[in-house]
CSV table of N, CA and C in Angstrom, one decimal:
chain,number,residue,atom,x,y,z
A,999,ARG,N,15.7,-13.5,7.9
A,999,ARG,CA,14.6,-13.2,7.0
A,999,ARG,C,13.5,-12.3,7.6
A,1000,ILE,N,13.2,-12.5,8.9
A,1000,ILE,CA,12.2,-11.7,9.5
A,1000,ILE,C,12.7,-10.2,9.6
A,1001,VAL,N,14.0,-10.1,9.8
A,1001,VAL,CA,14.6,-8.7,9.9
A,1001,VAL,C,14.5,-8.0,8.5
A,1002,GLN,N,14.8,-8.8,7.5
A,1002,GLN,CA,14.6,-8.2,6.1
A,1002,GLN,C,13.2,-7.8,5.8
A,1003,LEU,N,12.3,-8.7,6.2
A,1003,LEU,CA,10.8,-8.4,6.0
A,1003,LEU,C,10.5,-7.1,6.8
A,1004,LYS,N,11.0,-7.0,8.0
A,1004,LYS,CA,10.7,-5.8,8.8
A,1004,LYS,C,11.3,-4.5,8.1
A,1005,GLN,N,12.4,-4.7,7.6
A,1005,GLN,CA,13.0,-3.5,6.9
A,1005,GLN,C,12.2,-3.1,5.7
A,1006,VAL,N,11.7,-4.0,4.9
A,1006,VAL,CA,10.8,-3.7,3.8
A,1006,VAL,C,9.5,-3.0,4.2
A,1007,VAL,N,8.9,-3.6,5.3
A,1007,VAL,CA,7.6,-3.0,5.8
A,1007,VAL,C,7.9,-1.6,6.3
A,1008,GLU,N,9.0,-1.4,7.0
A,1008,GLU,CA,9.3,0.0,7.5
A,1008,GLU,C,9.5,0.9,6.3
A,1009,PHE,N,10.2,0.4,5.3
A,1009,PHE,CA,10.4,1.3,4.1
A,1009,PHE,C,9.0,1.7,3.5
A,1010,ILE,N,8.1,0.7,3.4
A,1010,ILE,CA,6.8,1.0,2.8
A,1010,ILE,C,6.1,2.0,3.7
A,1011,GLU,N,6.1,1.8,5.1
A,1011,GLU,CA,5.4,2.7,6.0
A,1011,GLU,C,6.0,4.1,5.9
A,1012,LYS,N,7.3,4.3,5.7
A,1012,LYS,CA,7.9,5.6,5.6
A,1012,LYS,C,7.6,6.3,4.2
A,1013,ASN,N,7.5,5.5,3.2
A,1013,ASN,CA,7.5,6.1,1.8
A,1013,ASN,C,6.2,5.8,1.0
A,1014,TYR,N,5.1,5.3,1.7
A,1014,TYR,CA,3.9,4.9,1.0
A,1014,TYR,C,3.3,6.0,0.2
A,1015,ALA,N,3.5,7.3,0.6
A,1015,ALA,CA,2.8,8.4,-0.1
A,1015,ALA,C,3.6,8.8,-1.4
A,1016,SER,N,4.8,8.3,-1.6
A,1016,SER,CA,5.5,8.6,-2.8
A,1016,SER,C,5.5,7.4,-3.7
A,1017,PRO,N,5.8,7.6,-5.0
A,1017,PRO,CA,5.8,6.4,-5.9
A,1017,PRO,C,6.9,5.5,-5.5
A,1018,ILE,N,6.6,4.2,-5.4
A,1018,ILE,CA,7.6,3.2,-5.0
A,1018,ILE,C,7.7,2.2,-6.0
A,1019,THR,N,8.9,1.9,-6.5
A,1019,THR,CA,9.1,0.9,-7.5
A,1019,THR,C,9.5,-0.4,-6.9
A,1020,LEU,N,9.3,-1.5,-7.6
A,1020,LEU,CA,9.8,-2.8,-7.1
A,1020,LEU,C,11.3,-2.8,-7.0
A,1021,GLN,N,12.0,-2.1,-7.8
A,1021,GLN,CA,13.4,-1.9,-7.8
A,1021,GLN,C,13.8,-1.3,-6.4
A,1022,GLU,N,13.1,-0.3,-6.0
A,1022,GLU,CA,13.4,0.4,-4.7
A,1022,GLU,C,13.2,-0.6,-3.5
A,1023,LEU,N,12.0,-1.3,-3.6
A,1023,LEU,CA,11.7,-2.2,-2.5
A,1023,LEU,C,12.8,-3.3,-2.4
A,1024,SER,N,13.2,-3.9,-3.5
A,1024,SER,CA,14.2,-5.0,-3.5
A,1024,SER,C,15.5,-4.4,-3.1
A,1025,ALA,N,15.9,-3.2,-3.5
A,1025,ALA,CA,17.1,-2.6,-3.1
A,1025,ALA,C,17.2,-2.3,-1.6
A,1026,SER,N,16.0,-2.0,-1.0
A,1026,SER,CA,16.0,-1.7,0.4
A,1026,SER,C,16.5,-2.9,1.3
A,1027,VAL,N,16.5,-4.1,0.7
A,1027,VAL,CA,17.0,-5.3,1.4
A,1027,VAL,C,18.0,-6.0,0.6
A,1028,SER,N,18.6,-5.3,-0.3
A,1028,SER,CA,19.7,-5.8,-1.1
A,1028,SER,C,19.4,-7.2,-1.8
A,1029,MET,N,18.3,-7.2,-2.5
A,1029,MET,CA,17.9,-8.4,-3.2
A,1029,MET,C,17.6,-8.1,-4.7
A,1030,SER,N,17.7,-9.0,-5.5
A,1030,SER,CA,17.3,-8.8,-6.9
A,1030,SER,C,15.7,-8.7,-6.9
A,1031,PRO,N,15.1,-8.0,-7.8
A,1031,PRO,CA,13.6,-7.9,-7.8
A,1031,PRO,C,13.0,-9.3,-7.9
A,1032,LYS,N,13.5,-10.2,-8.7
A,1032,LYS,CA,12.9,-11.5,-8.9
A,1032,LYS,C,13.0,-12.3,-7.6
A,1033,TYR,N,14.1,-12.3,-6.9
A,1033,TYR,CA,14.3,-13.0,-5.7
A,1033,TYR,C,13.4,-12.4,-4.6
A,1034,PHE,N,13.4,-11.0,-4.6
A,1034,PHE,CA,12.6,-10.3,-3.6
A,1034,PHE,C,11.2,-10.6,-3.7
A,1035,CYS,N,10.6,-10.7,-4.9
A,1035,CYS,CA,9.2,-11.0,-5.1
A,1035,CYS,C,8.9,-12.4,-4.5
A,1036,ARG,N,9.8,-13.4,-4.7
A,1036,ARG,CA,9.5,-14.7,-4.2
A,1036,ARG,C,9.6,-14.7,-2.7
A,1037,PHE,N,10.7,-14.1,-2.1
A,1037,PHE,CA,10.9,-13.9,-0.7
A,1037,PHE,C,9.7,-13.3,0.0
A,1038,PHE,N,9.2,-12.2,-0.6
A,1038,PHE,CA,8.1,-11.4,0.0
A,1038,PHE,C,6.8,-12.2,0.0
A,1039,HIS,N,6.6,-12.9,-1.1
A,1039,HIS,CA,5.4,-13.7,-1.2
A,1039,HIS,C,5.4,-14.9,-0.2
A,1040,GLU,N,6.6,-15.5,0.0
A,1040,GLU,CA,6.7,-16.6,0.9
A,1040,GLU,C,6.4,-16.1,2.4
A,1041,MET,N,6.9,-14.9,2.7
A,1041,MET,CA,6.7,-14.4,4.0
A,1041,MET,C,5.4,-13.8,4.3
A,1042,THR,N,4.7,-13.2,3.3
A,1042,THR,CA,3.4,-12.5,3.6
A,1042,THR,C,2.2,-13.1,2.9
A,1043,HIS,N,2.5,-14.0,1.9
A,1043,HIS,CA,1.4,-14.6,1.1
A,1043,HIS,C,0.7,-13.5,0.3
A,1044,ARG,N,1.5,-12.4,0.0
A,1044,ARG,CA,1.0,-11.4,-0.9
A,1044,ARG,C,2.2,-10.9,-1.8
A,1045,THR,N,1.8,-10.4,-2.9
A,1045,THR,CA,2.9,-9.8,-3.8
A,1045,THR,C,3.3,-8.4,-3.1
A,1046,PRO,N,4.5,-7.9,-3.4
A,1046,PRO,CA,4.8,-6.6,-2.9
A,1046,PRO,C,3.9,-5.5,-3.3
A,1047,VAL,N,3.4,-5.5,-4.5
A,1047,VAL,CA,2.5,-4.5,-5.0
A,1047,VAL,C,1.1,-4.6,-4.3
A,1048,ASP,N,0.7,-5.8,-4.1
A,1048,ASP,CA,-0.6,-6.0,-3.3
A,1048,ASP,C,-0.5,-5.5,-1.9
A,1049,TYR,N,0.7,-5.8,-1.3
A,1049,TYR,CA,0.9,-5.3,0.1
A,1049,TYR,C,0.9,-3.8,0.1
A,1050,LEU,N,1.7,-3.2,-0.8
A,1050,LEU,CA,1.8,-1.8,-0.9
A,1050,LEU,C,0.4,-1.1,-1.0
A,1051,ASN,N,-0.4,-1.6,-2.0
A,1051,ASN,CA,-1.7,-1.1,-2.2
A,1051,ASN,C,-2.6,-1.3,-1.0
A,1052,TYR,N,-2.5,-2.4,-0.3
A,1052,TYR,CA,-3.3,-2.7,0.9
A,1052,TYR,C,-2.9,-1.7,1.9
A,1053,TYR,N,-1.7,-1.4,2.1
A,1053,TYR,CA,-1.2,-0.5,3.2
A,1053,TYR,C,-1.7,1.0,2.8
A,1054,ARG,N,-1.6,1.3,1.5
A,1054,ARG,CA,-2.0,2.6,1.1
A,1054,ARG,C,-3.5,2.8,1.3
A,1055,ILE,N,-4.3,1.8,1.1
A,1055,ILE,CA,-5.8,1.9,1.3
A,1055,ILE,C,-6.1,2.0,2.8
A,1056,GLU,N,-5.3,1.3,3.7
A,1056,GLU,CA,-5.5,1.4,5.1
A,1056,GLU,C,-5.2,2.8,5.6
A,1057,ARG,N,-4.2,3.4,5.0
A,1057,ARG,CA,-3.9,4.8,5.4
A,1057,ARG,C,-5.0,5.8,4.8
A,1058,ALA,N,-5.5,5.5,3.7
A,1058,ALA,CA,-6.5,6.3,3.1
A,1058,ALA,C,-7.8,6.2,4.0
A,1059,CYS,N,-8.1,5.0,4.5
A,1059,CYS,CA,-9.3,4.9,5.3
A,1059,CYS,C,-9.1,5.8,6.6
A,1060,TYR,N,-8.0,5.8,7.1
A,1060,TYR,CA,-7.7,6.6,8.3
A,1060,TYR,C,-7.9,8.1,8.0
A,1061,GLN,N,-7.4,8.5,6.8
A,1061,GLN,CA,-7.5,9.9,6.4
A,1061,GLN,C,-9.0,10.3,6.1
A,1062,LEU,N,-9.7,9.3,5.5
A,1062,LEU,CA,-11.1,9.6,5.2
A,1062,LEU,C,-11.9,9.8,6.5
A,1063,LEU,N,-11.6,9.1,7.5
A,1063,LEU,CA,-12.4,9.2,8.8
A,1063,LEU,C,-11.9,10.3,9.7
A,1064,THR,N,-10.7,10.8,9.5
A,1064,THR,CA,-10.1,11.7,10.5
A,1064,THR,C,-9.8,13.1,9.9
A,1065,THR,N,-10.0,13.3,8.6
A,1065,THR,CA,-9.8,14.6,8.0
A,1065,THR,C,-11.0,15.0,7.2
A,1066,ASP,N,-11.0,16.3,6.8
A,1066,ASP,CA,-12.1,16.8,5.9
A,1066,ASP,C,-11.6,16.9,4.4
A,1067,GLN,N,-10.5,16.2,4.1
A,1067,GLN,CA,-10.0,16.2,2.8
A,1067,GLN,C,-10.9,15.5,1.8
A,1068,SER,N,-10.8,16.0,0.5
A,1068,SER,CA,-11.6,15.4,-0.5
A,1068,SER,C,-11.1,14.0,-0.8
A,1069,ILE,N,-11.8,13.2,-1.5
A,1069,ILE,CA,-11.4,11.8,-1.9
A,1069,ILE,C,-10.1,11.9,-2.8
A,1070,THR,N,-10.1,12.9,-3.6
A,1070,THR,CA,-9.0,13.1,-4.5
A,1070,THR,C,-7.7,13.4,-3.7
A,1071,GLU,N,-7.8,14.3,-2.7
A,1071,GLU,CA,-6.7,14.7,-1.9
A,1071,GLU,C,-6.2,13.4,-1.1
A,1072,VAL,N,-7.1,12.7,-0.6
A,1072,VAL,CA,-6.8,11.5,0.2
A,1072,VAL,C,-6.0,10.5,-0.8
A,1073,ALA,N,-6.6,10.3,-2.0
A,1073,ALA,CA,-5.9,9.4,-2.9
A,1073,ALA,C,-4.5,9.8,-3.2
A,1074,TYR,N,-4.3,11.1,-3.5
A,1074,TYR,CA,-2.9,11.6,-3.7
A,1074,TYR,C,-2.0,11.5,-2.5
A,1075,ASN,N,-2.6,11.8,-1.3
A,1075,ASN,CA,-1.8,11.7,-0.1
A,1075,ASN,C,-1.4,10.3,0.3
A,1076,SER,N,-2.2,9.3,-0.2
A,1076,SER,CA,-1.9,7.9,0.1
A,1076,SER,C,-1.0,7.2,-1.0
A,1077,GLY,N,-0.6,8.0,-1.9
A,1077,GLY,CA,0.4,7.4,-2.9
A,1077,GLY,C,-0.2,7.0,-4.2
A,1078,PHE,N,-1.5,7.3,-4.4
A,1078,PHE,CA,-2.1,7.0,-5.7
A,1078,PHE,C,-2.1,8.3,-6.6
A,1079,ASN,N,-1.7,8.1,-7.8
A,1079,ASN,CA,-1.7,9.3,-8.7
A,1079,ASN,C,-2.8,9.2,-9.8
A,1080,ASP,N,-3.7,8.2,-9.6
A,1080,ASP,CA,-4.8,8.1,-10.6
A,1080,ASP,C,-6.0,7.8,-9.8
A,1081,LEU,N,-7.0,8.7,-9.8
A,1081,LEU,CA,-8.2,8.6,-9.0
A,1081,LEU,C,-9.0,7.4,-9.2
A,1082,SER,N,-9.2,7.1,-10.5
A,1082,SER,CA,-10.0,5.9,-10.8
A,1082,SER,C,-9.4,4.6,-10.3
A,1083,TYR,N,-8.0,4.5,-10.4
A,1083,TYR,CA,-7.3,3.4,-9.9
A,1083,TYR,C,-7.5,3.3,-8.4
A,1084,PHE,N,-7.4,4.4,-7.7
A,1084,PHE,CA,-7.6,4.5,-6.3
A,1084,PHE,C,-9.0,4.0,-5.9
A,1085,ILE,N,-10.0,4.4,-6.6
A,1085,ILE,CA,-11.4,4.0,-6.3
A,1085,ILE,C,-11.5,2.5,-6.5
A,1086,ARG,N,-11.0,2.0,-7.6
A,1086,ARG,CA,-11.1,0.6,-8.0
A,1086,ARG,C,-10.4,-0.2,-6.9
A,1087,THR,N,-9.2,0.2,-6.5
A,1087,THR,CA,-8.4,-0.5,-5.5
A,1087,THR,C,-9.0,-0.5,-4.2
A,1088,PHE,N,-9.6,0.7,-3.8
A,1088,PHE,CA,-10.3,0.8,-2.5
A,1088,PHE,C,-11.5,-0.2,-2.5
A,1089,LYS,N,-12.2,-0.2,-3.5
A,1089,LYS,CA,-13.4,-1.1,-3.6
A,1089,LYS,C,-13.0,-2.6,-3.5
A,1090,LYS,N,-11.8,-2.9,-4.1
A,1090,LYS,CA,-11.3,-4.3,-4.1
A,1090,LYS,C,-11.0,-4.7,-2.6
A,1091,TYR,N,-10.4,-3.8,-1.8
A,1091,TYR,CA,-10.1,-4.2,-0.5
A,1091,TYR,C,-11.2,-4.0,0.6
A,1092,LYS,N,-12.0,-3.0,0.3
A,1092,LYS,CA,-13.0,-2.6,1.3
A,1092,LYS,C,-14.4,-3.0,1.0
A,1093,GLY,N,-14.7,-3.3,-0.3
A,1093,GLY,CA,-16.0,-3.8,-0.7
A,1093,GLY,C,-17.0,-2.6,-1.0
A,1094,ILE,N,-16.5,-1.4,-0.7
A,1094,ILE,CA,-17.4,-0.2,-1.0
A,1094,ILE,C,-16.5,0.9,-1.5
A,1095,THR,N,-17.1,1.9,-2.1
A,1095,THR,CA,-16.3,3.0,-2.7
A,1095,THR,C,-15.8,4.0,-1.5
A,1096,PRO,N,-14.8,4.7,-1.8
A,1096,PRO,CA,-14.3,5.7,-0.8
A,1096,PRO,C,-15.4,6.7,-0.3
A,1097,GLY,N,-16.2,7.1,-1.3
A,1097,GLY,CA,-17.3,8.0,-0.9
A,1097,GLY,C,-18.3,7.4,0.1
A,1098,LYS,N,-18.7,6.2,-0.1
A,1098,LYS,CA,-19.6,5.5,0.8
A,1098,LYS,C,-18.9,5.3,2.1
A,1099,TYR,N,-17.6,4.9,2.1
A,1099,TYR,CA,-16.9,4.7,3.3
A,1099,TYR,C,-16.8,6.0,4.2
A,1100,LYS,N,-16.6,7.1,3.5
A,1100,LYS,CA,-16.5,8.4,4.2
A,1100,LYS,C,-17.8,8.8,4.8
A,1101,ARG,N,-18.9,8.5,4.2
A,1101,ARG,CA,-20.2,8.9,4.7
A,1101,ARG,C,-20.8,8.0,5.8
A,1102,ARG,N,-20.1,6.9,6.0
A,1102,ARG,CA,-20.6,6.0,7.1
A,1102,ARG,C,-20.5,6.6,8.5
């Protein structure tokens, strides 16, 4: 089970900038989407989508602090294709907007 979790996390780390479906995540460890969701939640105490968004926001934080890219560019480079969803998700995990985070 740990090996399967590691496979999924590595899949997310390699592909986070692209759109990732639940189907792709579950297929990466040869599970049905329903069983995969239960397995993933048992192992991480997060849903697969929550973990994916959390990882994308962590990568976005790194980009905001280490590059001169605009917030829009960072959002797209981090796998978000909707700027308002990115800002809302960023604020959910970090408690501040990407703009304020970048200016710190």
